[in-house]
mmCIF file of C-alpha atoms and ligand atoms in Angstrom:
data_model
loop_
_atom_site.group_PDB
_atom_site.id
_atom_site.type_symbol
_atom_site.label_atom_id
_atom_site.label_comp_id
_atom_site.label_asym_id
_atom_site.label_seq_id
_atom_site.Cartn_x
_atom_site.Cartn_y
_atom_site.Cartn_z
ATOM 1 C CA UNK A 1 -6.589 -50.557 -39.391
ATOM 2 C CA UNK A 2 -6.128 -49.657 -35.733
ATOM 3 C CA UNK A 3 -7.619 -52.970 -34.782
ATOM 4 C CA UNK A 4 -5.248 -52.954 -31.814
ATOM 5 C CA UNK A 5 -6.991 -49.867 -30.398
ATOM 6 C CA UNK A 6 -9.630 -50.668 -27.789
ATOM 7 C CA UNK A 7 -11.360 -47.836 -25.936
ATOM 8 C CA UNK A 8 -10.481 -47.898 -22.247
ATOM 9 C CA UNK A 9 -13.205 -49.424 -20.097
ATOM 10 C CA UNK A 10 -14.829 -46.907 -17.762
ATOM 11 C CA UNK A 11 -14.472 -47.488 -14.049
ATOM 12 C CA UNK A 12 -17.539 -48.123 -11.920
ATOM 13 C CA UNK A 13 -17.199 -44.647 -10.370
ATOM 14 C CA UNK A 14 -17.059 -42.980 -13.793
ATOM 15 C CA UNK A 15 -20.184 -44.822 -14.868
ATOM 16 C CA UNK A 16 -22.065 -43.821 -11.723
ATOM 17 C CA UNK A 17 -21.062 -40.151 -12.168
ATOM 18 C CA UNK A 18 -22.151 -40.261 -15.799
ATOM 19 C CA UNK A 19 -25.626 -41.370 -14.747
ATOM 20 C CA UNK A 20 -26.060 -38.456 -12.340
ATOM 21 C CA UNK A 21 -28.513 -35.882 -13.586
ATOM 22 C CA UNK A 22 -28.830 -32.385 -12.188
ATOM 23 C CA UNK A 23 -32.034 -31.752 -10.287
ATOM 24 C CA UNK A 24 -32.249 -28.292 -8.740
ATOM 25 C CA UNK A 25 -35.777 -28.124 -7.345
ATOM 26 C CA UNK A 26 -36.057 -26.597 -3.938
ATOM 27 C CA UNK A 27 -33.554 -23.853 -3.014
ATOM 28 C CA UNK A 28 -35.561 -23.186 0.167
ATOM 29 C CA UNK A 29 -34.113 -26.197 1.928
ATOM 30 C CA UNK A 30 -30.603 -24.793 1.392
ATOM 31 C CA UNK A 31 -31.559 -21.236 2.289
ATOM 32 C CA UNK A 32 -33.385 -22.283 5.450
ATOM 33 C CA UNK A 33 -30.390 -24.311 6.586
ATOM 34 C CA UNK A 34 -28.099 -21.379 5.747
ATOM 35 C CA UNK A 35 -30.314 -19.017 7.777
ATOM 36 C CA UNK A 36 -30.320 -21.408 10.735
ATOM 37 C CA UNK A 37 -26.507 -21.428 10.737
ATOM 38 C CA UNK A 38 -25.691 -17.786 9.956
ATOM 39 C CA UNK A 39 -28.828 -15.799 10.831
ATOM 40 C CA UNK A 40 -28.905 -14.323 7.307
ATOM 41 C CA UNK A 41 -32.337 -14.123 5.622
ATOM 42 C CA UNK A 42 -32.918 -13.819 1.903
ATOM 43 C CA UNK A 43 -36.500 -12.509 1.567
ATOM 44 C CA UNK A 44 -37.361 -11.426 -1.967
ATOM 45 C CA UNK A 45 -33.847 -11.952 -3.393
ATOM 46 C CA UNK A 46 -34.506 -15.696 -3.446
ATOM 47 C CA UNK A 47 -34.534 -16.129 -7.247
ATOM 48 C CA UNK A 48 -31.138 -14.419 -7.659
ATOM 49 C CA UNK A 49 -29.793 -16.519 -4.812
ATOM 50 C CA UNK A 50 -31.171 -19.706 -6.412
ATOM 51 C CA UNK A 51 -29.177 -19.131 -9.613
ATOM 52 C CA UNK A 52 -26.047 -18.408 -7.549
ATOM 53 C CA UNK A 53 -26.656 -21.686 -5.705
ATOM 54 C CA UNK A 54 -26.924 -23.643 -8.962
ATOM 55 C CA UNK A 55 -23.549 -22.255 -10.112
ATOM 56 C CA UNK A 56 -22.089 -23.046 -6.711
ATOM 57 C CA UNK A 57 -23.311 -26.664 -6.960
ATOM 58 C CA UNK A 58 -21.877 -27.051 -10.473
ATOM 59 C CA UNK A 59 -18.489 -25.745 -9.285
ATOM 60 C CA UNK A 60 -18.487 -28.243 -6.421
ATOM 61 C CA UNK A 61 -19.824 -31.297 -8.329
ATOM 62 C CA UNK A 62 -23.108 -31.310 -6.446
ATOM 63 C CA UNK A 63 -26.133 -32.368 -8.469
ATOM 64 C CA UNK A 64 -29.078 -31.217 -6.368
ATOM 65 C CA UNK A 65 -29.999 -28.891 -3.525
ATOM 66 C CA UNK A 66 -30.488 -32.015 -1.371
ATOM 67 C CA UNK A 67 -26.816 -32.831 -1.894
ATOM 68 C CA UNK A 68 -25.784 -29.253 -1.111
ATOM 69 C CA UNK A 69 -27.961 -29.190 1.982
ATOM 70 C CA UNK A 70 -26.329 -32.399 3.195
ATOM 71 C CA UNK A 71 -22.821 -31.096 2.399
ATOM 72 C CA UNK A 72 -23.460 -27.932 4.447
ATOM 73 C CA UNK A 73 -23.678 -30.087 7.543
ATOM 74 C CA UNK A 74 -21.047 -32.684 6.712
ATOM 75 C CA UNK A 75 -18.421 -30.769 4.801
ATOM 76 C CA UNK A 76 -16.910 -27.738 6.548
ATOM 77 C CA UNK A 77 -15.123 -26.590 3.361
ATOM 78 C CA UNK A 78 -18.389 -26.489 1.397
ATOM 79 C CA UNK A 79 -20.122 -24.534 4.167
ATOM 80 C CA UNK A 80 -17.235 -22.065 4.324
ATOM 81 C CA UNK A 81 -17.245 -21.551 0.550
ATOM 82 C CA UNK A 82 -21.015 -21.037 0.576
ATOM 83 C CA UNK A 83 -20.799 -18.488 3.401
ATOM 84 C CA UNK A 84 -18.011 -16.675 1.553
ATOM 85 C CA UNK A 85 -20.195 -16.493 -1.552
ATOM 86 C CA UNK A 86 -23.466 -15.442 0.093
ATOM 87 C CA UNK A 87 -22.455 -12.827 2.664
ATOM 88 C CA UNK A 88 -22.536 -9.128 1.812
ATOM 89 C CA UNK A 89 -19.277 -7.557 2.983
ATOM 90 C CA UNK A 90 -19.607 -3.927 1.867
ATOM 91 C CA UNK A 91 -17.666 -1.563 4.143
ATOM 92 C CA UNK A 92 -15.256 1.387 4.032
ATOM 93 C CA UNK A 93 -13.011 3.388 6.341
ATOM 94 C CA UNK A 94 -14.785 5.843 8.656
ATOM 95 C CA UNK A 95 -18.281 4.595 7.812
ATOM 96 C CA UNK A 96 -20.780 6.241 10.200
ATOM 97 C CA UNK A 97 -17.730 7.899 11.712
ATOM 98 C CA UNK A 98 -19.519 10.021 14.332
ATOM 99 C CA UNK A 99 -19.832 6.926 16.532
ATOM 100 C CA UNK A 100 -16.102 6.256 16.150
ATOM 101 C CA UNK A 101 -15.071 9.806 17.057
ATOM 102 C CA UNK A 102 -17.520 9.861 19.976
ATOM 103 C CA UNK A 103 -15.937 6.706 21.444
ATOM 104 C CA UNK A 104 -12.419 8.016 20.815
ATOM 105 C CA UNK A 105 -13.094 11.200 22.803
ATOM 106 C CA UNK A 106 -14.477 9.106 25.700
ATOM 107 C CA UNK A 107 -11.319 6.991 25.659
ATOM 108 C CA UNK A 108 -9.055 10.051 25.517
ATOM 109 C CA UNK A 109 -10.777 11.413 28.639
ATOM 110 C CA UNK A 110 -10.848 8.121 30.552
ATOM 111 C CA UNK A 111 -7.092 7.511 30.308
ATOM 112 C CA UNK A 112 -7.724 3.757 30.802
ATOM 113 C CA UNK A 113 -6.814 0.785 28.606
ATOM 114 C CA UNK A 114 -9.626 -0.355 26.305
ATOM 115 C CA UNK A 115 -10.729 -3.544 24.592
ATOM 116 C CA UNK A 116 -12.941 -2.967 21.591
ATOM 117 C CA UNK A 117 -14.828 -5.559 19.524
ATOM 118 C CA UNK A 118 -15.954 -5.220 15.904
ATOM 119 C CA UNK A 119 -18.517 -7.939 15.282
ATOM 120 C CA UNK A 120 -18.496 -7.965 12.281
ATOM 121 C CA UNK A 121 -15.347 -6.256 10.990
ATOM 122 C CA UNK A 122 -15.517 -7.522 7.385
ATOM 123 C CA UNK A 123 -12.339 -6.586 5.449
ATOM 124 C CA UNK A 124 -10.959 -4.565 8.357
ATOM 125 C CA UNK A 125 -11.841 -0.975 7.526
ATOM 126 C CA UNK A 126 -13.954 -0.483 10.670
ATOM 127 C CA UNK A 127 -11.475 -1.829 13.262
ATOM 128 C CA UNK A 128 -8.568 -0.087 11.524
ATOM 129 C CA UNK A 129 -10.511 3.221 11.479
ATOM 130 C CA UNK A 130 -11.013 2.984 15.234
ATOM 131 C CA UNK A 131 -7.297 2.396 15.845
ATOM 132 C CA UNK A 132 -6.280 5.212 13.466
ATOM 133 C CA UNK A 133 -8.620 7.655 15.182
ATOM 134 C CA UNK A 134 -7.255 6.650 18.608
ATOM 135 C CA UNK A 135 -3.588 6.935 17.652
ATOM 136 C CA UNK A 136 -4.247 10.213 15.905
ATOM 137 C CA UNK A 137 -5.544 11.533 19.252
ATOM 138 C CA UNK A 138 -2.291 10.366 20.879
ATOM 139 C CA UNK A 139 -3.845 7.475 22.788
ATOM 140 C CA UNK A 140 -0.899 5.244 23.640
ATOM 141 C CA UNK A 141 -0.829 1.962 21.643
ATOM 142 C CA UNK A 142 -0.392 -0.048 24.823
ATOM 143 C CA UNK A 143 -3.828 1.116 25.949
ATOM 144 C CA UNK A 144 -5.501 -0.245 22.797
ATOM 145 C CA UNK A 145 -6.688 -3.733 21.873
ATOM 146 C CA UNK A 146 -9.155 -4.215 19.029
ATOM 147 C CA UNK A 147 -10.652 -7.597 18.154
ATOM 148 C CA UNK A 148 -12.456 -8.077 14.869
ATOM 149 C CA UNK A 149 -14.527 -11.078 13.791
ATOM 150 C CA UNK A 150 -16.397 -12.083 10.686
ATOM 151 C CA UNK A 151 -18.088 -15.268 9.512
ATOM 152 C CA UNK A 152 -16.516 -14.920 6.042
ATOM 153 C CA UNK A 153 -12.959 -16.326 5.964
ATOM 154 C CA UNK A 154 -12.107 -14.542 2.687
ATOM 155 C CA UNK A 155 -12.751 -11.091 4.162
ATOM 156 C CA UNK A 156 -10.758 -11.991 7.264
ATOM 157 C CA UNK A 157 -7.806 -12.916 5.031
ATOM 158 C CA UNK A 158 -8.154 -9.564 3.221
ATOM 159 C CA UNK A 159 -8.278 -7.716 6.545
ATOM 160 C CA UNK A 160 -5.049 -9.406 7.573
ATOM 161 C CA UNK A 161 -3.448 -8.274 4.304
ATOM 162 C CA UNK A 162 -4.489 -4.675 4.889
ATOM 163 C CA UNK A 163 -4.341 -3.615 1.234
ATOM 164 C CA UNK A 164 -7.137 -1.319 0.049
ATOM 165 C CA UNK A 165 -8.394 0.414 -3.076
ATOM 166 C CA UNK A 166 -8.982 4.170 -3.189
ATOM 167 C CA UNK A 167 -12.728 3.468 -2.975
ATOM 168 C CA UNK A 168 -12.341 2.167 0.594
ATOM 169 C CA UNK A 169 -10.637 5.409 1.588
ATOM 170 C CA UNK A 170 -13.148 7.892 0.186
ATOM 171 C CA UNK A 171 -14.170 9.025 3.703
ATOM 172 C CA UNK A 172 -10.632 9.030 5.119
ATOM 173 C CA UNK A 173 -9.080 12.458 5.621
ATOM 174 C CA UNK A 174 -5.958 13.222 3.513
ATOM 175 C CA UNK A 175 -4.126 13.745 6.805
ATOM 176 C CA UNK A 176 -4.826 10.140 7.956
ATOM 177 C CA UNK A 177 -4.162 8.733 4.478
ATOM 178 C CA UNK A 178 -0.670 10.197 4.526
ATOM 179 C CA UNK A 179 -0.045 9.252 8.138
ATOM 180 C CA UNK A 180 -1.189 5.621 8.116
ATOM 181 C CA UNK A 181 -1.050 4.301 4.527
ATOM 182 C CA UNK A 182 1.727 3.584 2.035
ATOM 183 C CA UNK A 183 0.917 3.666 -1.687
ATOM 184 C CA UNK A 184 1.502 0.328 -3.490
ATOM 185 C CA UNK A 185 0.684 0.933 -7.156
ATOM 186 C CA UNK A 186 -3.022 1.782 -7.224
ATOM 187 C CA UNK A 187 -3.548 0.334 -3.749
ATOM 188 C CA UNK A 188 -3.063 1.633 -0.194
ATOM 189 C CA UNK A 189 -1.331 -0.482 2.452
ATOM 190 C CA UNK A 190 -2.237 0.129 6.093
ATOM 191 C CA UNK A 191 0.779 0.701 8.345
ATOM 192 C CA UNK A 192 1.992 -2.008 10.736
ATOM 193 C CA UNK A 193 1.545 0.467 13.577
ATOM 194 C CA UNK A 194 -2.247 0.195 13.040
ATOM 195 C CA UNK A 195 -2.300 -3.429 11.940
ATOM 196 C CA UNK A 196 -0.518 -4.734 15.024
ATOM 197 C CA UNK A 197 -3.271 -3.481 17.306
ATOM 198 C CA UNK A 198 -6.058 -5.518 15.687
ATOM 199 C CA UNK A 199 -6.578 -9.285 15.781
ATOM 200 C CA UNK A 200 -8.901 -10.885 13.238
ATOM 201 C CA UNK A 201 -10.966 -14.038 13.707
ATOM 202 C CA UNK A 202 -13.196 -16.072 11.423
ATOM 203 C CA UNK A 203 -16.173 -16.571 13.691
ATOM 204 C CA UNK A 204 -19.950 -16.859 13.540
ATOM 205 C CA UNK A 205 -21.580 -14.780 16.270
ATOM 206 C CA UNK A 206 -23.950 -17.730 16.874
ATOM 207 C CA UNK A 207 -21.014 -19.989 17.644
ATOM 208 C CA UNK A 208 -20.253 -20.253 21.372
ATOM 209 C CA UNK A 209 -16.549 -19.697 20.630
ATOM 210 C CA UNK A 210 -17.719 -16.056 20.674
ATOM 211 C CA UNK A 211 -17.593 -16.114 24.464
ATOM 212 C CA UNK A 212 -13.934 -17.148 24.468
ATOM 213 C CA UNK A 213 -13.049 -13.670 23.140
ATOM 214 C CA UNK A 214 -13.435 -12.212 26.636
ATOM 215 C CA UNK A 215 -15.234 -9.005 27.544
ATOM 216 C CA UNK A 216 -15.094 -5.543 25.997
ATOM 217 C CA UNK A 217 -15.394 -1.861 26.907
ATOM 218 C CA UNK A 218 -16.945 -1.086 23.528
ATOM 219 C CA UNK A 219 -18.714 -3.279 20.987
ATOM 220 C CA UNK A 220 -19.429 -2.270 17.406
ATOM 221 C CA UNK A 221 -21.948 -4.397 15.538
ATOM 222 C CA UNK A 222 -22.884 -2.368 12.519
ATOM 223 C CA UNK A 223 -24.676 -3.315 9.314
ATOM 224 C CA UNK A 224 -24.958 -7.051 9.995
ATOM 225 C CA UNK A 225 -28.291 -7.240 11.826
ATOM 226 C CA UNK A 226 -30.043 -5.779 8.751
ATOM 227 C CA UNK A 227 -29.637 -9.227 7.159
ATOM 228 C CA UNK A 228 -31.397 -10.993 10.066
ATOM 229 C CA UNK A 229 -35.102 -11.288 10.892
ATOM 230 C CA UNK A 230 -36.429 -9.759 14.119
ATOM 231 C CA UNK A 231 -36.126 -12.789 16.453
ATOM 232 C CA UNK A 232 -32.579 -13.356 15.162
ATOM 233 C CA UNK A 233 -31.691 -9.693 15.758
ATOM 234 C CA UNK A 234 -32.800 -10.079 19.373
ATOM 235 C CA UNK A 235 -30.787 -13.297 19.766
ATOM 236 C CA UNK A 236 -27.683 -11.653 18.251
ATOM 237 C CA UNK A 237 -27.985 -8.514 20.399
ATOM 238 C CA UNK A 238 -28.459 -10.600 23.535
ATOM 239 C CA UNK A 239 -25.283 -12.581 22.770
ATOM 240 C CA UNK A 240 -23.268 -9.457 21.974
ATOM 241 C CA UNK A 241 -24.469 -7.687 25.112
ATOM 242 C CA UNK A 242 -23.116 -10.611 27.170
ATOM 243 C CA UNK A 243 -19.641 -9.586 25.953
ATOM 244 C CA UNK A 244 -19.904 -6.199 27.642
ATOM 245 C CA UNK A 245 -17.349 -5.784 30.437
ATOM 246 C CA UNK A 246 -19.799 -3.932 32.679
ATOM 247 C CA UNK A 247 -22.787 -1.584 32.578
ATOM 248 C CA UNK A 248 -20.597 1.288 31.450
ATOM 249 C CA UNK A 249 -19.582 -0.610 28.306
ATOM 250 C CA UNK A 250 -20.820 1.014 25.116
ATOM 251 C CA UNK A 251 -22.516 -0.743 22.208
ATOM 252 C CA UNK A 252 -22.814 0.805 18.751
ATOM 253 C CA UNK A 253 -25.117 -0.443 15.976
ATOM 254 C CA UNK A 254 -25.779 0.719 12.431
ATOM 255 C CA UNK A 255 -28.653 3.191 12.019
ATOM 256 C CA UNK A 256 -30.767 0.609 10.125
ATOM 257 C CA UNK A 257 -29.908 -2.400 12.278
ATOM 258 C CA UNK A 258 -33.090 -2.321 14.364
ATOM 259 C CA UNK A 259 -36.073 -0.048 14.917
ATOM 260 C CA UNK A 260 -37.138 -0.922 18.472
ATOM 261 C CA UNK A 261 -34.470 -1.029 21.165
ATOM 262 C CA UNK A 262 -34.010 -4.655 22.319
ATOM 263 C CA UNK A 263 -34.886 -5.107 25.998
ATOM 264 C CA UNK A 264 -31.312 -6.088 26.975
ATOM 265 C CA UNK A 265 -30.114 -2.586 26.028
ATOM 266 C CA UNK A 266 -30.565 0.953 27.304
ATOM 267 C CA UNK A 267 -30.581 3.579 24.560
ATOM 268 C CA UNK A 268 -28.584 6.827 24.837
ATOM 269 C CA UNK A 269 -28.291 9.816 22.566
ATOM 270 C CA UNK A 270 -25.483 12.317 23.038
ATOM 271 C CA UNK A 271 -23.884 14.831 20.695
ATOM 272 C CA UNK A 272 -25.903 13.466 17.771
ATOM 273 C CA UNK A 273 -24.696 9.898 18.418
ATOM 274 C CA UNK A 274 -26.920 6.961 19.323
ATOM 275 C CA UNK A 275 -25.365 4.244 21.439
ATOM 276 C CA UNK A 276 -26.394 1.661 24.008
ATOM 277 C CA UNK A 277 -25.323 0.236 27.355
ATOM 278 C CA UNK A 278 -26.335 -3.158 28.777
ATOM 279 C CA UNK A 279 -29.436 -3.232 30.998
HETATM 280 C C1 LIG B 301 -22.028 -5.183 5.491
HETATM 281 S S1 LIG B 301 -20.709 -5.906 6.441
HETATM 282 C C2 LIG B 301 -20.535 -4.705 7.716
HETATM 283 C C3 LIG B 301 -19.098 -4.439 8.062
HETATM 284 C C4 LIG B 301 -18.841 -3.257 9.009
HETATM 285 N N1 LIG B 301 -19.316 -3.539 10.346
HETATM 286 C C5 LIG B 301 -19.470 -2.000 8.479
HETATM 287 O O1 LIG B 301 -20.468 -1.537 9.061
HETATM 288 O O2 LIG B 301 -18.993 -1.447 7.496
HETATM 289 C C6 LIG B 301 -21.593 -7.242 7.206
HETATM 290 C C7 LIG B 301 -20.680 -8.392 7.612
HETATM 291 O O3 LIG B 301 -21.380 -9.250 8.514
HETATM 292 C C8 LIG B 301 -20.816 -10.542 8.370
HETATM 293 N N2 LIG B 301 -21.728 -11.521 8.998
HETATM 294 C C9 LIG B 301 -22.961 -11.895 8.586
HETATM 295 N N3 LIG B 301 -23.473 -12.818 9.407
HETATM 296 C C10 LIG B 301 -22.556 -13.036 10.376
HETATM 297 C C11 LIG B 301 -22.510 -13.888 11.513
HETATM 298 N N4 LIG B 301 -23.523 -14.713 11.819
HETATM 299 N N5 LIG B 301 -21.401 -13.856 12.294
HETATM 300 C C12 LIG B 301 -20.362 -13.026 11.993
HETATM 301 N N6 LIG B 301 -20.351 -12.220 10.907
HETATM 302 C C13 LIG B 301 -21.430 -12.204 10.117
HETATM 303 C C14 LIG B 301 -20.666 -10.681 6.863
HETATM 304 O O4 LIG B 301 -19.758 -11.689 6.481
HETATM 305 C C15 LIG B 301 -20.209 -9.271 6.456
HETATM 306 O O5 LIG B 301 -18.823 -9.193 6.294
#
C-alpha cells in the first residue's frame, strides 16, 4: 500500500539549515557594536537585552550573536530592525514645557523667521508642541520651520502619521487640544496646520548626513544623551553645537542629560529655565 509514495528528497540548502544549531554565547559583541553605531549604552540591563536579542535572532533566522553582529554591518534592514527594537522612545506633548514656552516668547519678541531642530523628536510630540505653542502665540507660519530627526524609523513613521493616544496629551491644555487636534475614535489626530510645519527624518546623530540639515536658531536635544556614556555625550553635544546658526542660537537639553556643562557650551539660567549657547 502506498508503495508509490516516496518522501521528497531535501535540497542541499534545507539540509544545511537543518544542521544549524543555535549558539547564543556572547551578547557583548552585539551590544558593543550597537553602542559604537548608535551611542546607546546598556549598563546593568544587559541580561534583559540579551533575551530580547535571542528573540530577535530567532525572528530573523540568525543562529548566533556572531551572525547577528555580522548582519548589523552587512544588512541595513537587520540593523534598522534592531535599532527600532532597542531604542527607548518615551515622549509626550509639552514635556519639560518651560523650555518650550521660554523659546516661544523669545521668538515672539524677535519677529524673525526661525529654524528649530529636535534631535531626537521620537514620535513627534516635541516638535509638534513647539509649533503649537508658536502658532498659539500668533507667530506667523511662514516664520516657522521645525526639523525633527530620530534614529528609529518606526517612530518617524508614527510622527508622520500624527495620531496620538490620550496618554500623549496628558500635559496638553484643553484649549490646545480643541484647537489643534481632531478626535478619531479613541485617538487624537494633529491638524495639518501643525503637521505641515515639521519635517521628519530617520537619522543617526553620529551620521555625517546630520550636517546636511543646515543650521538652526534653536536646537532641542532632550532625553537622548541619558542613554550615552560620558565621552559619547561630549561627542554628541559637540556635533549638535556645530549645527547652531551663530552664538545667539539656543540649545536645550533634558535636565538629566548631563551633569557638567560640556566645554563647547555656555550655560545660562533665566526665568527658571536652563539653556545653552555655543562657546
Ligand atoms: C526618550 S526619546 C526622547 C524624545 C524627546 N526628545 C523627548 O524628550 O520627549 C529618545 C529618542 O532618542 C532616539 N535616539 C537614540 N539614539 C539616537 C541617535 N544616535 N541618533 C538619533 N536619535 C537617537 C531614540 O530612538 C528615541 O526616540
